[in-house]
Amino acid sequence: MHARGAARAAQRGHHRGLPQLDVDSVRRGSTRHLTGATCYEALAALGYHYGPAFQGIEEVWIGPGEALARIRPPAPIGDDAARHHVHPVLLDSCFQTLLTPQLLGSEGSGAASGTGVRLPLSIGEVDLDTVGDQPLWAHAVLIRDADGELVGDIAVHADDGRPLGRVTGFRAADVETASTAVGLGTIDSWLADITWTEAPYATAPLGTSVRDWLVLADGQGVADELAARVTARGGRCHLVRPGAAYRMAPDRRESVIRPGSSADLERLLTELRADGSAPYDHVVYLWSLDLPPMDATSTAADVRERADLAGYSLVVLARALPDHQPGSRLHIVTRGGQAVVPGDPAEPLSAPAWGIGRVLGQQELPDHRGTLIDLDPATGEDTLPVPRTPRPCYGK
């Protein structure tokens, strides 16, 4: 995906000059009224399949060349909309309103106006006040609908009709016939795939030293076994566990920090070297192993909170390494996050760790390049191989 745009500041309240919404007038001009459920069933029949988290239209009134939709944050996104200027789901629901006039062409015939699914190509301008989690009215007006392409404007209003702003020049076109400057073959060549090559299990003897390890420990036992093996061979290992408050164990072999807290991490890394100790040779990120299967999550807020273990917390660690652990190598471990053979399922919550890890290893932190390791969820073995000097294995 490629996007390009420009942002500019605007004076707060400048939308007050826009006209109020006359809901009754627009309703009277409509020829079809649909509930949200019926609307999404009809859109699905045309090829627009929106999941529950993207079904923000509560009701819609459709007339020739225009539509009025009542929009509310869908239940699956929880209270997430309140933390956004305009939540992406609500903005997308406004865009959906502009598609609903196609339903007039399909009414009673099963065929849509136009030749196929229209996908967004460009937007002239988005100028919206803070929306948050309030219910909305989206009044969409078609400017052009011909040759598989539609262009329209969307006025966004608060529940009482007060103007909140507008989206102008929204353009969508038939996915099968839209002209583009870049061919699909070219786009496919931009995408990198991970390929796996089977390698024999390494049985070479260990070196004389297993060195020092800083391990962001999971709760499944992998970190504990790794620490036991490292210390048994004369190495130094410190386990960092996620928790609600900062704590350093009296023996300084374990600590607790809040996931995603840069303050806690800075404090920990400073304390670990306060006595003049050398940086750790290896930093191992195992927090991703505590992520549950995607099927065990029920709400968007639940997914967001858990996904931080494979996302933001890893970014915070990466930012701190150059200053506090120079020369260390960062190793990232997940379980079931990669499909090794065709048909293998992959856990989406672990995917961010691999995406971040590849960027870090190839571009952002090449001096800390380590390994990306994905454990097999089907083996039931919560163990890592015997510690030895890891080899870089980013990319293919």
XYZ file of N, CA and C in Angstrom, residues 25-228:
612
model
N -35.717 16.443 6.084
C -35.765 16.759 4.659
C -35.069 15.682 3.833
N -33.910 15.237 4.294
C -33.186 14.201 3.552
C -33.956 12.887 3.594
N -34.540 12.568 4.723
C -35.319 11.337 4.825
C -36.490 11.344 3.846
N -37.166 12.498 3.734
C -38.321 12.576 2.832
C -37.909 12.354 1.375
N -36.693 12.710 1.041
C -36.234 12.534 -0.335
C -35.720 11.143 -0.640
N -35.687 10.284 0.359
C -35.159 8.935 0.151
C -36.227 8.014 -0.413
N -35.786 6.954 -1.047
C -36.707 5.963 -1.600
C -36.539 4.587 -0.955
N -35.535 4.457 -0.108
C -35.316 3.168 0.545
C -34.703 3.383 1.915
N -35.247 2.712 2.916
C -34.738 2.785 4.284
C -34.326 1.382 4.717
N -33.103 1.257 5.233
C -32.588 -0.040 5.657
C -32.049 0.040 7.075
N -32.280 -1.012 7.846
C -31.590 -1.137 9.125
C -30.130 -1.496 8.853
N -29.307 -1.390 9.889
C -27.901 -1.712 9.704
C -27.695 -3.137 9.237
N -28.392 -4.089 9.881
C -28.215 -5.495 9.518
C -28.611 -5.744 8.070
N -29.748 -5.167 7.658
C -30.207 -5.346 6.280
C -29.262 -4.680 5.291
N -28.746 -3.517 5.673
C -27.805 -2.801 4.810
C -26.561 -3.642 4.545
N -25.998 -4.233 5.596
C -24.767 -5.002 5.413
C -25.020 -6.325 4.696
N -26.214 -6.881 4.854
C -26.561 -8.066 4.067
C -26.623 -7.719 2.585
N -27.235 -6.555 2.279
C -27.339 -6.129 0.883
C -25.973 -5.791 0.298
N -25.123 -5.136 1.085
C -23.779 -4.824 0.600
C -22.971 -6.098 0.369
N -23.148 -7.083 1.263
C -22.432 -8.352 1.098
C -22.839 -9.038 -0.198
N -24.122 -8.909 -0.573
C -24.583 -9.505 -1.825
C -23.917 -8.872 -3.035
N -23.442 -7.634 -2.872
C -22.742 -6.951 -3.959
C -21.237 -7.187 -3.916
N -20.760 -7.884 -2.872
C -19.335 -8.163 -2.777
C -18.601 -7.397 -1.703
N -19.329 -6.550 -0.941
C -18.702 -5.785 0.148
C -18.936 -6.541 1.452
N -17.929 -7.215 1.942
C -18.079 -8.038 3.138
C -17.397 -7.339 4.318
N -18.196 -6.734 5.167
C -17.680 -6.024 6.342
C -17.895 -6.885 7.583
N -16.826 -7.115 8.341
C -16.943 -7.864 9.581
C -17.635 -7.049 10.657
N -17.988 -7.686 11.789
C -18.720 -6.990 12.857
C -18.034 -5.723 13.351
N -16.713 -5.698 13.389
C -15.994 -4.526 13.893
C -16.046 -3.353 12.927
N -16.489 -3.579 11.688
C -16.555 -2.503 10.700
C -17.994 -2.191 10.286
N -18.957 -2.674 11.052
C -20.358 -2.404 10.740
C -20.868 -1.273 11.619
N -20.533 -0.043 11.218
C -20.899 1.127 12.009
C -22.215 1.761 11.628
N -22.789 1.380 10.488
C -24.061 1.968 10.051
C -25.208 1.330 10.827
N -25.979 2.163 11.520
C -27.122 1.705 12.308
C -28.401 1.712 11.483
N -28.563 2.754 10.680
C -29.681 2.896 9.750
C -29.198 3.718 8.566
N -29.857 3.525 7.420
C -29.495 4.332 6.257
C -30.739 4.604 5.414
N -30.840 5.846 4.945
C -31.908 6.269 4.042
C -31.250 6.596 2.702
N -31.718 5.930 1.634
C -31.060 6.048 0.335
C -32.010 6.683 -0.668
N -31.498 7.655 -1.398
C -32.250 8.286 -2.472
C -31.393 8.377 -3.708
N -31.946 8.849 -4.812
C -31.153 8.969 -6.036
C -29.951 9.898 -5.828
N -28.766 9.335 -5.905
C -27.559 10.141 -5.819
C -27.167 10.591 -4.433
N -27.826 10.106 -3.396
C -27.442 10.506 -2.046
C -27.864 9.454 -1.033
N -27.309 9.545 0.171
C -27.669 8.632 1.255
C -27.384 9.317 2.583
N -28.203 8.990 3.568
C -28.031 9.504 4.924
C -27.926 8.316 5.865
N -26.811 8.218 6.589
C -26.588 7.079 7.479
C -26.439 7.546 8.912
N -27.073 6.802 9.795
C -26.880 6.976 11.227
C -25.747 6.030 11.621
N -24.669 6.563 12.205
C -23.462 5.787 12.479
C -23.148 5.832 13.968
N -22.774 4.668 14.491
C -22.412 4.556 15.902
C -21.236 3.579 16.022
N -20.309 3.777 16.977
C -19.187 2.836 17.124
C -19.686 1.412 17.344
N -19.256 0.437 16.545
C -19.682 -0.954 16.739
C -19.186 -1.499 18.078
N -19.941 -2.419 18.646
C -19.594 -2.984 19.951
C -18.204 -3.617 19.992
N -17.744 -4.310 18.937
C -16.432 -4.968 19.037
C -15.250 -4.034 19.268
N -15.366 -2.743 18.950
C -14.215 -1.858 19.180
C -14.222 -1.282 20.593
N -15.228 -1.650 21.396
C -15.255 -1.226 22.795
C -15.231 0.279 22.935
N -14.402 0.770 23.881
C -14.304 2.213 24.110
C -13.139 2.834 23.342
N -12.639 2.125 22.350
C -11.461 2.596 21.617
C -11.730 3.898 20.865
N -12.967 4.101 20.406
C -13.275 5.301 19.624
C -13.066 6.575 20.430
N -13.281 6.512 21.740
C -13.149 7.707 22.582
C -11.720 8.228 22.604
N -10.750 7.383 22.289
C -9.345 7.789 22.331
C -8.839 8.319 20.991
N -9.727 8.395 20.001
C -9.327 8.842 18.675
C -9.984 10.174 18.316
N -9.283 10.950 17.519
C -9.904 12.141 16.916
C -11.061 11.674 16.029
N -10.761 10.783 15.118
C -11.779 10.087 14.329
C -11.319 8.636 14.212
N -12.076 7.723 14.794
C -11.676 6.319 14.740
C -11.758 5.817 13.297
N -10.775 5.016 12.856
C -10.795 4.508 11.477
C -12.083 3.789 11.105
N -12.691 3.085 12.057
C -13.935 2.373 11.756
C -15.063 3.355 11.467
N -15.149 4.439 12.230
C -16.194 5.430 11.986
C -15.969 6.141 10.654
N -14.716 6.448 10.346
C -14.421 7.084 9.066
C -14.764 6.142 7.916
N -14.438 4.871 8.070
C -14.767 3.897 7.033
C -16.274 3.755 6.872
N -17.019 3.848 7.976
C -18.477 3.768 7.893
C -19.043 4.946 7.112
N -18.411 6.107 7.247
C -18.820 7.260 6.433
C -18.583 6.971 4.955
N -17.444 6.351 4.647
C -17.163 5.992 3.259
C -18.189 4.975 2.746
N -18.573 4.035 3.613
C -19.557 3.027 3.220
C -20.876 3.669 2.804
N -21.226 4.771 3.467
C -22.478 5.461 3.148
C -22.525 5.851 1.680
N -21.385 6.245 1.135
C -21.324 6.665 -0.262
C -21.514 5.486 -1.218
N -21.340 4.266 -0.727
C -21.539 3.081 -1.563
C -22.992 2.630 -1.605
N -23.784 3.024 -0.604
C -25.143 2.476 -0.493
C -26.077 2.856 -1.636
N -25.907 3.989 -2.351
C -26.789 4.219 -3.507
C -26.725 3.115 -4.555
N -25.652 2.310 -4.554
C -25.606 1.165 -5.465
C -26.737 0.185 -5.181
N -27.229 0.185 -3.937
C -28.278 -0.760 -3.562
C -29.591 -0.462 -4.267
N -29.794 0.776 -4.710
C -31.016 1.100 -5.450
C -31.044 0.352 -6.774
N -29.878 0.205 -7.400
C -29.811 -0.510 -8.665
C -30.006 -1.998 -8.505
N -29.738 -2.519 -7.295
C -29.864 -3.961 -7.069
C -31.213 -4.343 -6.488
N -32.018 -3.366 -6.083
C -33.290 -3.650 -5.417
C -34.218 -4.399 -6.356
N -34.602 -5.586 -5.926
C -35.554 -6.370 -6.695
C -34.952 -7.099 -7.879
N -33.676 -6.855 -8.185
C -33.086 -7.490 -9.361
C -31.875 -8.339 -9.036
N -31.281 -8.077 -7.855
C -30.080 -8.805 -7.479
C -28.838 -8.329 -8.179
N -28.932 -7.238 -8.965
C -27.769 -6.710 -9.671
C -27.470 -5.318 -9.198
N -26.222 -5.001 -9.095
C -25.810 -3.685 -8.639
C -25.679 -2.740 -9.803
N -25.805 -1.442 -9.521
C -25.450 -0.458 -10.525
C -23.942 -0.436 -10.629
N -23.413 -0.410 -11.824
C -21.965 -0.509 -11.969
C -21.578 -1.948 -12.242
N -20.318 -2.214 -12.377
C -19.857 -3.522 -12.826
C -19.250 -4.376 -11.736
N -18.978 -3.815 -10.575
C -18.347 -4.619 -9.549
C -18.064 -3.829 -8.304
N -17.249 -4.417 -7.432
C -16.894 -3.788 -6.168
C -16.033 -2.561 -6.429
N -16.381 -1.446 -5.813
C -15.579 -0.234 -5.932
C -14.659 -0.110 -4.721
N -13.415 0.113 -4.970
C -12.430 0.302 -3.910
C -11.914 1.731 -3.936
N -11.633 2.304 -2.758
C -11.160 3.695 -2.700
C -9.845 3.873 -3.453
N -9.765 4.972 -4.198
C -8.542 5.317 -4.914
C -7.901 6.578 -4.363
N -8.727 7.572 -4.029
C -8.165 8.835 -3.550
C -9.229 9.626 -2.811
N -8.777 10.594 -2.029
C -9.647 11.512 -1.298
C -9.100 12.914 -1.500
N -9.985 13.838 -1.837
C -9.541 15.214 -2.018
C -9.130 15.855 -0.710
N -10.019 15.782 0.307
C -9.721 16.419 1.590
C -10.559 15.794 2.695
N -9.952 15.633 3.846
C -10.652 15.232 5.068
C -10.509 16.379 6.053
N -11.626 16.971 6.443
C -11.628 18.133 7.346
C -12.682 17.879 8.416
N -12.263 17.305 9.545
C -13.204 16.871 10.568
C -12.796 17.362 11.944
N -13.792 17.769 12.722
C -13.592 18.103 14.125
C -13.472 16.799 14.914
N -13.198 16.893 16.201
C -13.090 15.702 17.037
C -14.416 14.956 17.058
N -14.353 13.666 16.757
C -15.552 12.836 16.709
C -15.661 11.969 17.959
N -14.564 11.325 18.353
C -14.604 10.473 19.539
C -15.561 9.317 19.372
N -16.368 9.064 20.417
C -17.294 7.932 20.381
C -18.747 8.357 20.251
N -18.993 9.596 19.829
C -20.370 10.068 19.707
C -21.043 9.502 18.456
N -22.379 9.317 18.485
C -23.094 8.897 17.277
C -23.059 10.004 16.228
N -23.123 9.615 14.969
C -22.949 10.555 13.863
C -24.052 10.414 12.831
N -24.177 11.456 12.029
C -24.904 11.399 10.773
C -23.885 11.597 9.654
N -23.937 10.747 8.644
C -23.114 10.925 7.450
C -24.046 11.133 6.265
N -23.947 12.301 5.628
C -24.780 12.621 4.467
C -23.886 12.599 3.229
N -24.044 11.554 2.424
C -23.199 11.358 1.246
C -23.943 11.783 -0.012
N -23.265 12.528 -0.867
C -23.840 13.002 -2.128
C -22.915 12.602 -3.267
N -23.472 11.891 -4.252
C -22.694 11.486 -5.414
C -22.535 12.653 -6.380
N -21.316 12.890 -6.804
C -21.039 13.905 -7.814
C -20.955 13.257 -9.191
N -20.414 12.062 -9.218
C -20.278 11.329 -10.479
C -20.355 9.844 -10.189
N -21.123 9.118 -11.024
C -21.212 7.668 -10.905
C -21.395 7.102 -12.305
N -20.275 6.822 -12.954
C -20.323 6.340 -14.332
C -19.051 5.572 -14.648
N -19.172 4.628 -15.588
C -18.020 3.865 -16.071
C -17.272 3.161 -14.939
N -18.030 2.660 -13.966
C -17.410 1.920 -12.875
C -16.700 2.768 -11.853
N -16.847 4.084 -11.919
C -16.176 4.974 -10.981
C -17.190 5.908 -10.345
N -17.036 6.134 -9.044
C -17.891 7.105 -8.362
C -17.031 8.123 -7.632
N -17.536 9.344 -7.588
C -16.905 10.435 -6.858
C -17.990 11.105 -6.036
N -17.705 11.408 -4.788
C -18.716 12.026 -3.954
C -18.137 12.770 -2.773
N -19.012 13.513 -2.112
C -18.665 14.249 -0.904
C -19.492 13.713 0.254
N -18.942 13.790 1.451
C -19.631 13.304 2.647
C -19.596 14.393 3.704
N -20.772 14.840 4.131
C -20.873 15.792 5.236
C -21.116 15.009 6.521
N -20.354 15.312 7.560
C -20.449 14.598 8.831
C -21.043 15.534 9.878
N -22.069 15.047 10.584
C -22.781 15.870 11.560
C -22.919 15.121 12.879
N -23.013 15.883 13.953
C -23.269 15.312 15.272
C -24.720 14.864 15.370
N -25.059 14.237 16.477
C -26.403 13.707 16.669
C -27.475 14.779 16.533
N -27.171 16.018 16.953
C -28.148 17.101 16.883
C -28.112 17.862 15.563
N -27.371 17.375 14.589
C -27.294 18.027 13.286
C -26.173 19.027 13.146
N -25.463 19.287 14.234
C -24.358 20.247 14.198
C -23.255 19.743 13.273
N -22.702 20.591 12.401
C -21.662 20.137 11.474
C -20.346 19.832 12.181
N -19.771 18.686 11.847
C -18.466 18.292 12.376
C -17.377 18.347 11.309
N -17.777 18.531 10.061
C -16.794 18.613 8.994
C -17.244 17.842 7.777
N -16.300 17.567 6.892
C -16.665 16.906 5.643
C -15.463 16.198 5.028
N -15.801 15.259 4.169
C -14.824 14.571 3.330
C -15.208 14.890 1.894
N -14.317 15.501 1.149
C -14.634 15.899 -0.224
C -13.747 15.158 -1.218
N -14.309 14.947 -2.393
C -13.545 14.318 -3.466
C -13.202 12.865 -3.231
N -14.075 12.150 -2.495
C -13.837 10.718 -2.295
C -14.062 10.002 -3.623
N -13.070 9.234 -4.045
C -13.122 8.578 -5.359
C -12.893 7.088 -5.192
N -13.788 6.304 -5.779
C -13.662 4.850 -5.755
C -13.965 4.323 -7.143
N -13.363 3.188 -7.476
C -13.550 2.643 -8.817
C -13.652 1.134 -8.763
N -14.250 0.574 -9.820
C -14.389 -0.863 -9.970
C -13.010 -1.505 -9.896
N -12.854 -2.449 -8.976
C -11.550 -3.069 -8.756
C -11.041 -3.796 -9.995
N -11.960 -4.236 -10.860
C -11.550 -4.991 -12.044
C -11.115 -4.099 -13.196
N -11.627 -2.854 -13.234
C -11.370 -2.018 -14.408
C -10.646 -0.727 -14.095
N -10.392 -0.440 -12.808
C -9.749 0.830 -12.460
C -8.373 0.919 -13.096
N -8.104 2.071 -13.709
C -6.790 2.284 -14.308
C -5.790 2.596 -13.217
N -4.581 2.144 -13.389
C -3.541 2.394 -12.401
C -2.207 2.519 -13.101
N -1.338 3.300 -12.522
C -0.018 3.503 -13.118
C 0.920 2.350 -12.814
N 0.513 1.481 -11.883
C 1.372 0.369 -11.483
C 0.627 -0.934 -11.708
N 1.198 -1.838 -12.473
C 0.568 -3.114 -12.740
C 0.629 -4.038 -11.545
N -0.311 -5.014 -11.517
C -0.345 -5.943 -10.389
C 0.938 -6.768 -10.323
N 1.512 -7.103 -11.484
C 2.758 -7.852 -11.479
C 3.881 -7.092 -10.813
N 3.909 -5.782 -11.042
C 4.935 -4.949 -10.410
C 4.726 -4.890 -8.909
N 3.465 -4.718 -8.495
C 3.165 -4.653 -7.063
C 3.568 -5.955 -6.377
N 3.257 -7.096 -7.021
C 3.619 -8.380 -6.426
C 5.124 -8.495 -6.210
N 5.903 -7.905 -7.115
C 7.356 -8.000 -6.988
C 7.889 -7.174 -5.832
N 7.072 -6.265 -5.297
C 7.502 -5.456 -4.159
C 7.372 -6.209 -2.838
N 6.606 -7.279 -2.821
C 6.291 -7.969 -1.577
C 7.310 -9.073 -1.316
N 7.866 -9.076 -0.117
C 8.863 -10.080 0.261
C 8.193 -11.207 1.037
N 8.536 -12.421 0.714
C 8.035 -13.597 1.414
C 9.172 -14.253 2.191
N 8.806 -14.870 3.309
C 9.776 -15.667 4.062
C 9.718 -17.094 3.535
N 10.848 -17.634 3.156
C 10.918 -19.037 2.759
C 11.782 -19.783 3.763
N 11.418 -21.031 4.018
C 12.097 -21.820 5.045
C 12.887 -22.950 4.392
N 14.092 -23.140 4.858
C 14.952 -24.221 4.380
C 15.276 -25.134 5.553
N 14.941 -26.407 5.414
C 15.200 -27.351 6.503
C 16.699 -27.521 6.702
N 17.124 -27.470 7.945
C 18.542 -27.618 8.277
C 18.687 -28.694 9.344
N 19.767 -29.462 9.319
C 19.973 -30.491 10.352
C 20.201 -29.854 11.707
N 19.806 -30.568 12.748
C 20.005 -30.064 14.100
C 21.497 -29.962 14.391
N 21.908 -28.804 14.920
C 23.331 -28.579 15.196
C 23.762 -29.383 16.416
N 24.800 -30.177 16.253
C 25.310 -30.991 17.368
C 26.744 -30.634 17.721
N 27.223 -29.503 17.210
C 28.605 -29.103 17.500
C 28.761 -28.836 18.988
N 29.924 -29.126 19.554
C 30.134 -28.878 20.989
C 30.071 -27.399 21.312
N 29.672 -27.107 22.541
C 29.597 -25.729 22.987
C 30.980 -25.110 23.070
N 31.018 -23.775 22.954
C 32.278 -23.068 23.137
C 32.669 -23.057 24.602
N 33.748 -22.408 24.895
C 34.249 -22.386 26.266
C 33.397 -21.507 27.166
N 32.584 -20.603 26.588
C 31.774 -19.702 27.401
C 30.433 -19.456 26.730
N 29.373 -19.432 27.537
C 28.052 -19.130 26.989
C 27.720 -17.651 27.153
N 28.617 -16.891 27.744
C 28.499 -15.441 27.857
C 27.329 -15.029 28.747
N 26.897 -13.766 28.591
C 25.911 -13.176 29.504
C 24.614 -12.867 28.760
N 23.481 -13.144 29.439
C 22.175 -13.058 28.791
C 21.216 -12.215 29.629
N 20.555 -11.278 28.977
C 19.454 -10.516 29.567
C 18.180 -11.015 28.901
N 17.274 -11.596 29.687
C 16.116 -12.293 29.132
C 14.828 -11.651 29.629
N 14.018 -11.143 28.711
C 12.678 -10.681 29.057
C 11.808 -11.922 29.107
N 11.522 -12.359 30.339
C 11.072 -13.722 30.593
C 9.580 -13.910 30.378
N 9.249 -15.060 29.807
C 7.863 -15.485 29.658
C 7.415 -16.198 30.924
N 6.134 -16.548 30.978
C 5.604 -17.286 32.116
C 5.368 -18.742 31.816
N 5.932 -19.242 30.699
C 5.687 -20.613 30.277
C 6.831 -21.561 30.626
N 7.917 -21.032 31.161
C 9.027 -21.880 31.560
C 10.231 -21.858 30.640
N 10.106 -21.240 29.467
C 11.234 -21.200 28.533
C 12.383 -20.396 29.122
N 12.082 -19.224 29.666
C 13.127 -18.368 30.239
C 13.809 -19.038 31.427
N 13.038 -19.712 32.261
C 13.621 -20.368 33.434
C 14.605 -21.459 33.023
N 14.246 -22.237 32.001
C 15.158 -23.293 31.553
C 16.405 -22.689 30.912
N 16.207 -21.629 30.130
C 17.355 -20.970 29.510
C 18.309 -20.437 30.574
N 17.752 -19.797 31.611
C 18.589 -19.254 32.687
C 19.348 -20.363 33.410
N 18.669 -21.482 33.648
C 19.324 -22.594 34.342
C 20.499 -23.136 33.535
